[in-house]
């Protein structure tokens, strides 16, 4: 049902985007939106400081006239994704960053103290106790009589002659206290060639890494950047829709992130982070910087954009851009 609603909504937004005029005057500081020219300027800044991102032209039949032909969208390829979102252990309660409107806002899944540690984690560490404490036996708590008896017994024992011990064959006996492991070999594996067997033996030790291609387009209706992702398995085969949702925060899967048609490329739908909240978040960031006495240039838009979108796809390790401080 949710996918049907997303399809209907996507179709309506495509019509609205077609009817929406191109933004000519800058409203970056007032509303957090971009003109096409500002999008290109921010893209040039991203490409310059992070060369893994490049401009792409896309399909000729889908060229947008309000953007340069060779700068239709940005792309970075083969971004690693080592873990699934469900494998991540979120420590601390979730915090709603933005709650205005009916979309529920963005969710900050990592809540830390100022020093980078988690308050909840600190409490759990303090709660750790040793239930079964073994009594420590030291010379101070041993009874003198027992110590004397033990010493007397040791004095009565004679040292073993190692030559006699070796000749008796005791070194060849297997100690039953020593654990031994024997690898079971399947008949089918035994029939394989030596090279194939070596490949099979090392297969489980290899980290199977998914990779993603990320695209940033300009959304004319929302007048903001929009992120698109397409994933591949370790054999470079495209991931299914459900597999890609495994790498999306479950607070955003099928809500903030939906499968839609790429505006510049033909082919199957791609996962996209919906841009309906981008301008509001950017506006709050601009206000925070200005309240601290700073000034945020429009050329930094995509640098900041990639950082707050990371909360949606936290296991896709694409953000190697420059650091940004709000203060």
PDB file of C-alpha atoms in Angstrom:
ATOM      1  CA  UNK A   1       0.000   0.000   0.000  1.00  0.00           C
ATOM      2  CA  UNK A   2       2.833   2.363   0.887  1.00  0.00           C
ATOM      3  CA  UNK A   3       4.511   1.745  -2.478  1.00  0.00           C
ATOM      4  CA  UNK A   4       1.289   2.593  -4.326  1.00  0.00           C
ATOM      5  CA  UNK A   5       0.958   5.857  -2.412  1.00  0.00           C
ATOM      6  CA  UNK A   6       4.586   6.699  -3.153  1.00  0.00           C
ATOM      7  CA  UNK A   7       4.027   6.053  -6.868  1.00  0.00           C
ATOM      8  CA  UNK A   8       0.954   8.292  -7.000  1.00  0.00           C
ATOM      9  CA  UNK A   9       2.726  11.020  -5.040  1.00  0.00           C
ATOM     10  CA  UNK A  10       5.790  10.777  -7.279  1.00  0.00           C
ATOM     11  CA  UNK A  11       3.687  11.147 -10.420  1.00  0.00           C
ATOM     12  CA  UNK A  12       1.937  14.206  -9.008  1.00  0.00           C
ATOM     13  CA  UNK A  13       5.254  15.788  -8.042  1.00  0.00           C
ATOM     14  CA  UNK A  14       6.630  15.209 -11.547  1.00  0.00           C
ATOM     15  CA  UNK A  15       3.703  17.152 -12.969  1.00  0.00           C
ATOM     16  CA  UNK A  16       4.168  19.891 -10.384  1.00  0.00           C
ATOM     17  CA  UNK A  17       7.878  20.094 -11.162  1.00  0.00           C
ATOM     18  CA  UNK A  18       7.108  20.490 -14.855  1.00  0.00           C
ATOM     19  CA  UNK A  19       4.754  23.388 -14.096  1.00  0.00           C
ATOM     20  CA  UNK A  20       7.020  25.063 -11.528  1.00  0.00           C
ATOM     21  CA  UNK A  21       9.049  27.952 -12.976  1.00  0.00           C
ATOM     22  CA  UNK A  22      12.809  27.934 -12.614  1.00  0.00           C
ATOM     23  CA  UNK A  23      13.996  29.907  -9.585  1.00  0.00           C
ATOM     24  CA  UNK A  24      15.886  32.990 -10.772  1.00  0.00           C
ATOM     25  CA  UNK A  25      16.550  35.009  -7.631  1.00  0.00           C
ATOM     26  CA  UNK A  26      18.586  33.661  -4.736  1.00  0.00           C
ATOM     27  CA  UNK A  27      16.580  32.805  -1.609  1.00  0.00           C
ATOM     28  CA  UNK A  28      19.288  30.750   0.041  1.00  0.00           C
ATOM     29  CA  UNK A  29      19.474  32.709   3.294  1.00  0.00           C
ATOM     30  CA  UNK A  30      15.748  33.294   3.599  1.00  0.00           C
ATOM     31  CA  UNK A  31      14.406  29.808   2.856  1.00  0.00           C
ATOM     32  CA  UNK A  32      17.382  27.480   2.319  1.00  0.00           C
ATOM     33  CA  UNK A  33      16.659  26.810  -1.368  1.00  0.00           C
ATOM     34  CA  UNK A  34      18.958  27.027  -4.394  1.00  0.00           C
ATOM     35  CA  UNK A  35      18.784  28.406  -7.899  1.00  0.00           C
ATOM     36  CA  UNK A  36      20.187  26.152 -10.654  1.00  0.00           C
ATOM     37  CA  UNK A  37      23.226  28.457 -10.870  1.00  0.00           C
ATOM     38  CA  UNK A  38      23.842  28.102  -7.122  1.00  0.00           C
ATOM     39  CA  UNK A  39      23.508  24.328  -7.421  1.00  0.00           C
ATOM     40  CA  UNK A  40      26.207  24.298 -10.100  1.00  0.00           C
ATOM     41  CA  UNK A  41      28.462  26.528  -7.989  1.00  0.00           C
ATOM     42  CA  UNK A  42      28.035  24.252  -4.974  1.00  0.00           C
ATOM     43  CA  UNK A  43      28.691  21.220  -7.198  1.00  0.00           C
ATOM     44  CA  UNK A  44      31.911  22.740  -8.534  1.00  0.00           C
ATOM     45  CA  UNK A  45      33.049  23.335  -4.955  1.00  0.00           C
ATOM     46  CA  UNK A  46      32.279  19.702  -4.027  1.00  0.00           C
ATOM     47  CA  UNK A  47      34.139  18.312  -7.044  1.00  0.00           C
ATOM     48  CA  UNK A  48      37.135  20.529  -6.325  1.00  0.00           C
ATOM     49  CA  UNK A  49      37.447  19.524  -2.659  1.00  0.00           C
ATOM     50  CA  UNK A  50      36.327  15.915  -3.043  1.00  0.00           C
ATOM     51  CA  UNK A  51      37.474  14.540  -6.442  1.00  0.00           C
ATOM     52  CA  UNK A  52      35.578  11.259  -5.980  1.00  0.00           C
ATOM     53  CA  UNK A  53      32.529  13.282  -7.049  1.00  0.00           C
ATOM     54  CA  UNK A  54      32.251  14.172 -10.727  1.00  0.00           C
ATOM     55  CA  UNK A  55      29.763  15.938 -12.965  1.00  0.00           C
ATOM     56  CA  UNK A  56      27.752  13.806 -15.405  1.00  0.00           C
ATOM     57  CA  UNK A  57      25.663  14.669 -18.460  1.00  0.00           C
ATOM     58  CA  UNK A  58      23.114  11.857 -18.312  1.00  0.00           C
ATOM     59  CA  UNK A  59      20.792  10.859 -21.134  1.00  0.00           C
ATOM     60  CA  UNK A  60      20.442  13.389 -23.952  1.00  0.00           C
ATOM     61  CA  UNK A  61      16.674  12.951 -24.024  1.00  0.00           C
ATOM     62  CA  UNK A  62      16.443  13.974 -20.375  1.00  0.00           C
ATOM     63  CA  UNK A  63      18.690  17.018 -20.428  1.00  0.00           C
ATOM     64  CA  UNK A  64      17.369  19.896 -18.330  1.00  0.00           C
ATOM     65  CA  UNK A  65      17.705  23.214 -20.151  1.00  0.00           C
ATOM     66  CA  UNK A  66      18.218  25.210 -16.936  1.00  0.00           C
ATOM     67  CA  UNK A  67      21.461  23.305 -16.185  1.00  0.00           C
ATOM     68  CA  UNK A  68      24.694  23.128 -18.248  1.00  0.00           C
ATOM     69  CA  UNK A  69      24.625  20.132 -20.570  1.00  0.00           C
ATOM     70  CA  UNK A  70      27.786  18.625 -19.070  1.00  0.00           C
ATOM     71  CA  UNK A  71      26.715  19.387 -15.481  1.00  0.00           C
ATOM     72  CA  UNK A  72      23.292  17.817 -15.163  1.00  0.00           C
ATOM     73  CA  UNK A  73      24.011  15.898 -11.957  1.00  0.00           C
ATOM     74  CA  UNK A  74      26.847  14.752  -9.686  1.00  0.00           C
ATOM     75  CA  UNK A  75      27.959  11.151  -9.251  1.00  0.00           C
ATOM     76  CA  UNK A  76      30.376   9.112  -7.149  1.00  0.00           C
ATOM     77  CA  UNK A  77      30.878   5.382  -7.752  1.00  0.00           C
ATOM     78  CA  UNK A  78      31.835   2.248  -5.809  1.00  0.00           C
ATOM     79  CA  UNK A  79      31.184   3.647  -2.346  1.00  0.00           C
ATOM     80  CA  UNK A  80      31.645   0.805   0.186  1.00  0.00           C
ATOM     81  CA  UNK A  81      28.909  -0.388   2.525  1.00  0.00           C
ATOM     82  CA  UNK A  82      30.354  -2.909   4.995  1.00  0.00           C
ATOM     83  CA  UNK A  83      27.375  -3.422   7.324  1.00  0.00           C
ATOM     84  CA  UNK A  84      23.609  -3.550   7.269  1.00  0.00           C
ATOM     85  CA  UNK A  85      21.699  -0.991   9.306  1.00  0.00           C
ATOM     86  CA  UNK A  86      20.220  -3.717  11.501  1.00  0.00           C
ATOM     87  CA  UNK A  87      23.762  -4.737  12.482  1.00  0.00           C
ATOM     88  CA  UNK A  88      24.426  -1.332  13.978  1.00  0.00           C
ATOM     89  CA  UNK A  89      23.878  -1.031  17.708  1.00  0.00           C
ATOM     90  CA  UNK A  90      22.307   2.347  18.322  1.00  0.00           C
ATOM     91  CA  UNK A  91      23.217   3.522  21.808  1.00  0.00           C
ATOM     92  CA  UNK A  92      20.923   6.092  23.405  1.00  0.00           C
ATOM     93  CA  UNK A  93      17.453   7.267  22.619  1.00  0.00           C
ATOM     94  CA  UNK A  94      16.487   8.724  19.272  1.00  0.00           C
ATOM     95  CA  UNK A  95      16.108  12.472  19.065  1.00  0.00           C
ATOM     96  CA  UNK A  96      13.783  14.228  16.618  1.00  0.00           C
ATOM     97  CA  UNK A  97      15.819  16.975  15.015  1.00  0.00           C
ATOM     98  CA  UNK A  98      12.961  18.605  13.139  1.00  0.00           C
ATOM     99  CA  UNK A  99       9.327  18.002  13.899  1.00  0.00           C
ATOM    100  CA  UNK A 100       7.414  20.687  12.030  1.00  0.00           C
ATOM    101  CA  UNK A 101       4.949  19.535   9.389  1.00  0.00           C
ATOM    102  CA  UNK A 102       3.391  16.148   8.891  1.00  0.00           C
ATOM    103  CA  UNK A 103       6.458  14.208   7.803  1.00  0.00           C
ATOM    104  CA  UNK A 104       7.656  13.494  11.337  1.00  0.00           C
ATOM    105  CA  UNK A 105      10.997  15.214  10.862  1.00  0.00           C
ATOM    106  CA  UNK A 106      14.480  13.773  10.752  1.00  0.00           C
ATOM    107  CA  UNK A 107      15.687  11.336  13.360  1.00  0.00           C
ATOM    108  CA  UNK A 108      19.094  11.523  14.982  1.00  0.00           C
ATOM    109  CA  UNK A 109      19.909   7.935  15.889  1.00  0.00           C
ATOM    110  CA  UNK A 110      23.147   8.604  17.782  1.00  0.00           C
ATOM    111  CA  UNK A 111      22.817  10.699  20.909  1.00  0.00           C
ATOM    112  CA  UNK A 112      26.112  11.377  22.625  1.00  0.00           C
ATOM    113  CA  UNK A 113      27.493  13.519  25.400  1.00  0.00           C
ATOM    114  CA  UNK A 114      29.692  16.494  24.658  1.00  0.00           C
ATOM    115  CA  UNK A 115      32.793  14.312  25.039  1.00  0.00           C
ATOM    116  CA  UNK A 116      31.492  11.833  22.443  1.00  0.00           C
ATOM    117  CA  UNK A 117      30.395   9.185  24.931  1.00  0.00           C
ATOM    118  CA  UNK A 118      26.911   7.918  25.623  1.00  0.00           C
ATOM    119  CA  UNK A 119      25.193   8.612  28.922  1.00  0.00           C
ATOM    120  CA  UNK A 120      23.260   5.372  28.681  1.00  0.00           C
ATOM    121  CA  UNK A 121      26.459   3.464  28.009  1.00  0.00           C
ATOM    122  CA  UNK A 122      28.034   5.004  31.118  1.00  0.00           C
ATOM    123  CA  UNK A 123      25.087   3.840  33.217  1.00  0.00           C
ATOM    124  CA  UNK A 124      25.370   0.307  31.847  1.00  0.00           C
ATOM    125  CA  UNK A 125      29.069   0.186  32.652  1.00  0.00           C
ATOM    126  CA  UNK A 126      28.390   1.319  36.221  1.00  0.00           C
ATOM    127  CA  UNK A 127      25.814  -1.443  36.596  1.00  0.00           C
ATOM    128  CA  UNK A 128      28.300  -4.185  35.735  1.00  0.00           C
ATOM    129  CA  UNK A 129      29.059  -6.326  38.829  1.00  0.00           C
ATOM    130  CA  UNK A 130      30.896  -9.557  39.520  1.00  0.00           C
ATOM    131  CA  UNK A 131      28.255 -11.987  40.749  1.00  0.00           C
ATOM    132  CA  UNK A 132      30.587 -14.845  41.525  1.00  0.00           C
ATOM    133  CA  UNK A 133      33.703 -13.524  43.159  1.00  0.00           C
ATOM    134  CA  UNK A 134      36.296 -16.117  43.951  1.00  0.00           C
ATOM    135  CA  UNK A 135      38.226 -15.620  47.158  1.00  0.00           C
ATOM    136  CA  UNK A 136      41.774 -14.489  46.566  1.00  0.00           C
ATOM    137  CA  UNK A 137      44.280 -16.726  48.330  1.00  0.00           C
ATOM    138  CA  UNK A 138      47.420 -14.860  49.278  1.00  0.00           C
ATOM    139  CA  UNK A 139      50.191 -15.572  51.769  1.00  0.00           C
ATOM    140  CA  UNK A 140      48.489 -13.143  54.166  1.00  0.00           C
ATOM    141  CA  UNK A 141      45.250 -15.122  54.411  1.00  0.00           C
ATOM    142  CA  UNK A 142      46.741 -18.594  54.345  1.00  0.00           C
ATOM    143  CA  UNK A 143      47.065 -20.339  57.693  1.00  0.00           C
ATOM    144  CA  UNK A 144      50.667 -20.836  58.771  1.00  0.00           C
ATOM    145  CA  UNK A 145      50.069 -24.481  59.557  1.00  0.00           C
ATOM    146  CA  UNK A 146      48.832 -25.234  56.100  1.00  0.00           C
ATOM    147  CA  UNK A 147      51.815 -23.488  54.542  1.00  0.00           C
ATOM    148  CA  UNK A 148      54.218 -25.560  56.584  1.00  0.00           C
ATOM    149  CA  UNK A 149      52.441 -28.810  55.664  1.00  0.00           C
ATOM    150  CA  UNK A 150      52.486 -27.959  51.958  1.00  0.00           C
ATOM    151  CA  UNK A 151      56.176 -27.138  52.103  1.00  0.00           C
ATOM    152  CA  UNK A 152      56.924 -30.404  53.884  1.00  0.00           C
ATOM    153  CA  UNK A 153      55.092 -32.426  51.217  1.00  0.00           C
ATOM    154  CA  UNK A 154      57.029 -30.686  48.451  1.00  0.00           C
ATOM    155  CA  UNK A 155      60.301 -31.463  50.201  1.00  0.00           C
ATOM    156  CA  UNK A 156      59.411 -35.167  50.421  1.00  0.00           C
ATOM    157  CA  UNK A 157      58.872 -35.447  46.610  1.00  0.00           C
ATOM    158  CA  UNK A 158      61.993 -36.223  44.597  1.00  0.00           C
ATOM    159  CA  UNK A 159      62.686 -34.516  41.294  1.00  0.00           C
ATOM    160  CA  UNK A 160      61.959 -36.630  38.200  1.00  0.00           C
ATOM    161  CA  UNK A 161      64.824 -37.772  36.031  1.00  0.00           C
ATOM    162  CA  UNK A 162      63.969 -36.490  32.514  1.00  0.00           C
ATOM    163  CA  UNK A 163      66.076 -39.138  30.804  1.00  0.00           C
ATOM    164  CA  UNK A 164      64.151 -41.940  32.535  1.00  0.00           C
ATOM    165  CA  UNK A 165      60.842 -40.141  31.792  1.00  0.00           C
ATOM    166  CA  UNK A 166      61.660 -39.944  28.081  1.00  0.00           C
ATOM    167  CA  UNK A 167      62.775 -43.596  27.905  1.00  0.00           C
ATOM    168  CA  UNK A 168      59.525 -44.706  29.537  1.00  0.00           C
ATOM    169  CA  UNK A 169      57.545 -43.388  26.534  1.00  0.00           C
ATOM    170  CA  UNK A 170      55.417 -41.011  28.559  1.00  0.00           C
ATOM    171  CA  UNK A 171      56.134 -38.146  26.115  1.00  0.00           C
ATOM    172  CA  UNK A 172      54.251 -40.014  23.361  1.00  0.00           C
ATOM    173  CA  UNK A 173      51.014 -40.219  25.334  1.00  0.00           C
ATOM    174  CA  UNK A 174      48.191 -37.825  24.449  1.00  0.00           C
ATOM    175  CA  UNK A 175      47.029 -35.645  27.303  1.00  0.00           C
ATOM    176  CA  UNK A 176      43.190 -36.037  27.491  1.00  0.00           C
ATOM    177  CA  UNK A 177      42.935 -32.470  28.842  1.00  0.00           C
ATOM    178  CA  UNK A 178      44.236 -31.040  25.560  1.00  0.00           C
ATOM    179  CA  UNK A 179      41.446 -30.185  23.085  1.00  0.00           C
ATOM    180  CA  UNK A 180      41.962 -31.358  19.544  1.00  0.00           C
ATOM    181  CA  UNK A 181      39.918 -30.342  16.494  1.00  0.00           C
ATOM    182  CA  UNK A 182      39.458 -32.267  13.294  1.00  0.00           C
ATOM    183  CA  UNK A 183      37.981 -30.565  10.232  1.00  0.00           C
ATOM    184  CA  UNK A 184      35.184 -32.529   8.593  1.00  0.00           C
ATOM    185  CA  UNK A 185      35.433 -32.687   4.817  1.00  0.00           C
ATOM    186  CA  UNK A 186      32.397 -33.194   2.620  1.00  0.00           C
ATOM    187  CA  UNK A 187      32.583 -35.782  -0.139  1.00  0.00           C
ATOM    188  CA  UNK A 188      31.608 -33.172  -2.697  1.00  0.00           C
ATOM    189  CA  UNK A 189      34.446 -30.937  -1.545  1.00  0.00           C
ATOM    190  CA  UNK A 190      36.935 -33.804  -1.725  1.00  0.00           C
ATOM    191  CA  UNK A 191      36.070 -34.294  -5.381  1.00  0.00           C
ATOM    192  CA  UNK A 192      36.914 -30.684  -6.243  1.00  0.00           C
ATOM    193  CA  UNK A 193      40.236 -29.679  -7.689  1.00  0.00           C
ATOM    194  CA  UNK A 194      42.914 -28.318  -5.410  1.00  0.00           C
ATOM    195  CA  UNK A 195      42.433 -24.787  -6.688  1.00  0.00           C
ATOM    196  CA  UNK A 196      38.693 -24.879  -6.157  1.00  0.00           C
ATOM    197  CA  UNK A 197      39.153 -26.272  -2.659  1.00  0.00           C
ATOM    198  CA  UNK A 198      41.505 -23.462  -1.747  1.00  0.00           C
ATOM    199  CA  UNK A 199      38.963 -20.943  -2.976  1.00  0.00           C
ATOM    200  CA  UNK A 200      36.220 -22.600  -0.901  1.00  0.00           C
ATOM    201  CA  UNK A 201      38.350 -22.651   2.239  1.00  0.00           C
ATOM    202  CA  UNK A 202      39.041 -18.934   2.071  1.00  0.00           C
ATOM    203  CA  UNK A 203      35.556 -17.879   1.011  1.00  0.00           C
ATOM    204  CA  UNK A 204      34.148 -17.466   4.516  1.00  0.00           C
ATOM    205  CA  UNK A 205      37.075 -15.293   5.599  1.00  0.00           C
ATOM    206  CA  UNK A 206      36.421 -12.739   2.853  1.00  0.00           C
ATOM    207  CA  UNK A 207      34.350  -9.674   3.786  1.00  0.00           C
ATOM    208  CA  UNK A 208      31.577  -9.424   1.218  1.00  0.00           C
ATOM    209  CA  UNK A 209      31.195  -5.691   0.650  1.00  0.00           C
ATOM    210  CA  UNK A 210      28.296  -4.025  -1.063  1.00  0.00           C
ATOM    211  CA  UNK A 211      29.013  -0.914  -3.095  1.00  0.00           C
ATOM    212  CA  UNK A 212      26.809   1.996  -4.054  1.00  0.00           C
ATOM    213  CA  UNK A 213      26.739   4.633  -6.746  1.00  0.00           C
ATOM    214  CA  UNK A 214      25.426   7.958  -5.420  1.00  0.00           C
ATOM    215  CA  UNK A 215      23.902  10.723  -7.525  1.00  0.00           C
ATOM    216  CA  UNK A 216      22.973  14.290  -6.586  1.00  0.00           C
ATOM    217  CA  UNK A 217      20.415  15.989  -8.811  1.00  0.00           C
ATOM    218  CA  UNK A 218      18.676  19.358  -8.697  1.00  0.00           C
ATOM    219  CA  UNK A 219      14.978  19.143  -7.857  1.00  0.00           C
ATOM    220  CA  UNK A 220      13.220  22.023  -9.621  1.00  0.00           C
ATOM    221  CA  UNK A 221      10.017  21.689  -7.585  1.00  0.00           C
ATOM    222  CA  UNK A 222      11.633  21.738  -4.128  1.00  0.00           C
ATOM    223  CA  UNK A 223      14.579  23.836  -5.408  1.00  0.00           C
ATOM    224  CA  UNK A 224      17.087  21.744  -3.435  1.00  0.00           C
ATOM    225  CA  UNK A 225      19.570  18.947  -4.119  1.00  0.00           C
ATOM    226  CA  UNK A 226      18.262  15.391  -4.132  1.00  0.00           C
ATOM    227  CA  UNK A 227      20.257  12.227  -3.370  1.00  0.00           C
ATOM    228  CA  UNK A 228      19.856   8.979  -5.333  1.00  0.00           C
ATOM    229  CA  UNK A 229      21.514   5.630  -4.552  1.00  0.00           C
ATOM    230  CA  UNK A 230      21.845   2.346  -6.439  1.00  0.00           C
ATOM    231  CA  UNK A 231      23.527  -0.657  -4.848  1.00  0.00           C
ATOM    232  CA  UNK A 232      25.516  -3.674  -6.032  1.00  0.00           C
ATOM    233  CA  UNK A 233      26.647  -6.876  -4.348  1.00  0.00           C
ATOM    234  CA  UNK A 234      30.242  -8.134  -4.206  1.00  0.00           C
ATOM    235  CA  UNK A 235      29.868  -9.528  -7.756  1.00  0.00           C
ATOM    236  CA  UNK A 236      28.677  -6.141  -9.049  1.00  0.00           C
ATOM    237  CA  UNK A 237      25.143  -7.422  -9.533  1.00  0.00           C
ATOM    238  CA  UNK A 238      22.377  -4.881  -8.796  1.00  0.00           C
ATOM    239  CA  UNK A 239      20.729  -5.237  -5.384  1.00  0.00           C
ATOM    240  CA  UNK A 240      17.019  -5.790  -5.103  1.00  0.00           C
ATOM    241  CA  UNK A 241      14.783  -3.107  -3.633  1.00  0.00           C
ATOM    242  CA  UNK A 242      14.480  -4.942  -0.319  1.00  0.00           C
ATOM    243  CA  UNK A 243      18.251  -5.431  -0.147  1.00  0.00           C
ATOM    244  CA  UNK A 244      18.833  -1.712  -0.600  1.00  0.00           C
ATOM    245  CA  UNK A 245      16.312  -0.954   2.137  1.00  0.00           C
ATOM    246  CA  UNK A 246      18.537  -3.031   4.458  1.00  0.00           C
ATOM    247  CA  UNK A 247      21.111  -0.242   4.148  1.00  0.00           C
ATOM    248  CA  UNK A 248      18.619   2.515   4.965  1.00  0.00           C
ATOM    249  CA  UNK A 249      17.733   3.609   8.476  1.00  0.00           C
ATOM    250  CA  UNK A 250      14.468   1.867   9.335  1.00  0.00           C
ATOM    251  CA  UNK A 251      13.035   5.201  10.468  1.00  0.00           C
ATOM    252  CA  UNK A 252      13.298   6.417   6.873  1.00  0.00           C
ATOM    253  CA  UNK A 253      12.873   3.277   4.715  1.00  0.00           C
ATOM    254  CA  UNK A 254       9.834   3.536   2.420  1.00  0.00           C
ATOM    255  CA  UNK A 255       9.049   6.951   3.936  1.00  0.00           C
ATOM    256  CA  UNK A 256      11.884   9.409   3.444  1.00  0.00           C
ATOM    257  CA  UNK A 257      13.578   6.951   1.045  1.00  0.00           C
ATOM    258  CA  UNK A 258      11.437   5.690  -1.842  1.00  0.00           C
ATOM    259  CA  UNK A 259      11.977   4.121  -5.261  1.00  0.00           C
ATOM    260  CA  UNK A 260      11.438   6.642  -8.048  1.00  0.00           C
ATOM    261  CA  UNK A 261      12.424   7.415 -11.648  1.00  0.00           C
ATOM    262  CA  UNK A 262      15.777   9.115 -12.088  1.00  0.00           C
ATOM    263  CA  UNK A 263      15.366  12.516 -13.774  1.00  0.00           C
ATOM    264  CA  UNK A 264      18.446  12.144 -15.978  1.00  0.00           C
ATOM    265  CA  UNK A 265      18.837   8.409 -16.611  1.00  0.00           C
ATOM    266  CA  UNK A 266      16.627   5.728 -18.189  1.00  0.00           C
ATOM    267  CA  UNK A 267      16.127   2.304 -16.683  1.00  0.00           C
ATOM    268  CA  UNK A 268      14.653   0.934 -13.451  1.00  0.00           C
ATOM    269  CA  UNK A 269      13.729   3.087 -10.488  1.00  0.00           C
ATOM    270  CA  UNK A 270      16.380   4.126  -8.008  1.00  0.00           C
ATOM    271  CA  UNK A 271      16.242   4.720  -4.262  1.00  0.00           C
ATOM    272  CA  UNK A 272      15.958   8.425  -3.511  1.00  0.00           C
ATOM    273  CA  UNK A 273      16.016  10.510  -0.336  1.00  0.00           C
ATOM    274  CA  UNK A 274      12.940  12.709  -0.598  1.00  0.00           C
ATOM    275  CA  UNK A 275      13.896  16.418  -0.574  1.00  0.00           C
ATOM    276  CA  UNK A 276      10.782  17.796   1.154  1.00  0.00           C
ATOM    277  CA  UNK A 277      12.694  18.662   4.369  1.00  0.00           C
ATOM    278  CA  UNK A 278      16.036  19.694   2.892  1.00  0.00           C
ATOM    279  CA  UNK A 279      15.304  23.427   2.689  1.00  0.00           C
ATOM    280  CA  UNK A 280      13.947  23.599   6.249  1.00  0.00           C
ATOM    281  CA  UNK A 281      17.005  21.821   7.666  1.00  0.00           C
ATOM    282  CA  UNK A 282      19.375  24.049   5.713  1.00  0.00           C
ATOM    283  CA  UNK A 283      17.499  27.151   6.883  1.00  0.00           C
ATOM    284  CA  UNK A 284      17.950  26.107  10.521  1.00  0.00           C
ATOM    285  CA  UNK A 285      21.667  25.497   9.932  1.00  0.00           C
ATOM    286  CA  UNK A 286      22.048  28.940   8.338  1.00  0.00           C
ATOM    287  CA  UNK A 287      20.301  30.572  11.304  1.00  0.00           C
ATOM    288  CA  UNK A 288      22.496  28.676  13.778  1.00  0.00           C
ATOM    289  CA  UNK A 289      25.663  29.825  12.019  1.00  0.00           C
ATOM    290  CA  UNK A 290      24.501  33.437  11.869  1.00  0.00           C
ATOM    291  CA  UNK A 291      23.512  33.415  15.553  1.00  0.00           C
ATOM    292  CA  UNK A 292      27.071  32.373  16.329  1.00  0.00           C
ATOM    293  CA  UNK A 293      28.414  35.354  14.400  1.00  0.00           C
ATOM    294  CA  UNK A 294      29.386  33.404  11.287  1.00  0.00           C
ATOM    295  CA  UNK A 295      28.243  33.417   7.697  1.00  0.00           C
ATOM    296  CA  UNK A 296      27.434  30.385   5.559  1.00  0.00           C
ATOM    297  CA  UNK A 297      28.305  30.619   1.890  1.00  0.00           C
ATOM    298  CA  UNK A 298      26.046  28.982  -0.675  1.00  0.00           C
ATOM    299  CA  UNK A 299      29.046  27.136  -2.125  1.00  0.00           C
ATOM    300  CA  UNK A 300      29.106  24.958   1.019  1.00  0.00           C
ATOM    301  CA  UNK A 301      25.543  23.742   0.472  1.00  0.00           C
ATOM    302  CA  UNK A 302      26.391  20.264  -0.833  1.00  0.00           C
ATOM    303  CA  UNK A 303      29.130  19.718   1.757  1.00  0.00           C
ATOM    304  CA  UNK A 304      26.565  20.246   4.516  1.00  0.00           C
ATOM    305  CA  UNK A 305      23.840  18.429   2.585  1.00  0.00           C
ATOM    306  CA  UNK A 306      25.890  15.224   2.456  1.00  0.00           C
ATOM    307  CA  UNK A 307      26.489  15.352   6.195  1.00  0.00           C
ATOM    308  CA  UNK A 308      22.870  15.589   7.332  1.00  0.00           C
ATOM    309  CA  UNK A 309      21.700  13.045   4.751  1.00  0.00           C
ATOM    310  CA  UNK A 310      24.162  10.563   6.316  1.00  0.00           C
ATOM    311  CA  UNK A 311      21.586   9.911   9.075  1.00  0.00           C
ATOM    312  CA  UNK A 312      19.370   8.248   6.452  1.00  0.00           C
ATOM    313  CA  UNK A 313      22.054   5.927   5.034  1.00  0.00           C
ATOM    314  CA  UNK A 314      24.538   5.626   7.935  1.00  0.00           C
ATOM    315  CA  UNK A 315      26.386   2.522   6.682  1.00  0.00           C
ATOM    316  CA  UNK A 316      27.204   3.867   3.196  1.00  0.00           C
ATOM    317  CA  UNK A 317      30.605   5.451   3.777  1.00  0.00           C
ATOM    318  CA  UNK A 318      30.630   8.253   1.246  1.00  0.00           C
ATOM    319  CA  UNK A 319      31.324  11.342   3.348  1.00  0.00           C
ATOM    320  CA  UNK A 320      35.008  12.182   3.073  1.00  0.00           C
ATOM    321  CA  UNK A 321      34.374  15.890   2.633  1.00  0.00           C
ATOM    322  CA  UNK A 322      35.840  18.674   4.730  1.00  0.00           C
ATOM    323  CA  UNK A 323      34.703  19.120   8.318  1.00  0.00           C
ATOM    324  CA  UNK A 324      32.143  21.770   9.124  1.00  0.00           C
ATOM    325  CA  UNK A 325      31.639  23.531  12.453  1.00  0.00           C
ATOM    326  CA  UNK A 326      28.366  25.309  13.260  1.00  0.00           C
ATOM    327  CA  UNK A 327      29.976  27.573  15.851  1.00  0.00           C
TER     328      UNK A 327
END
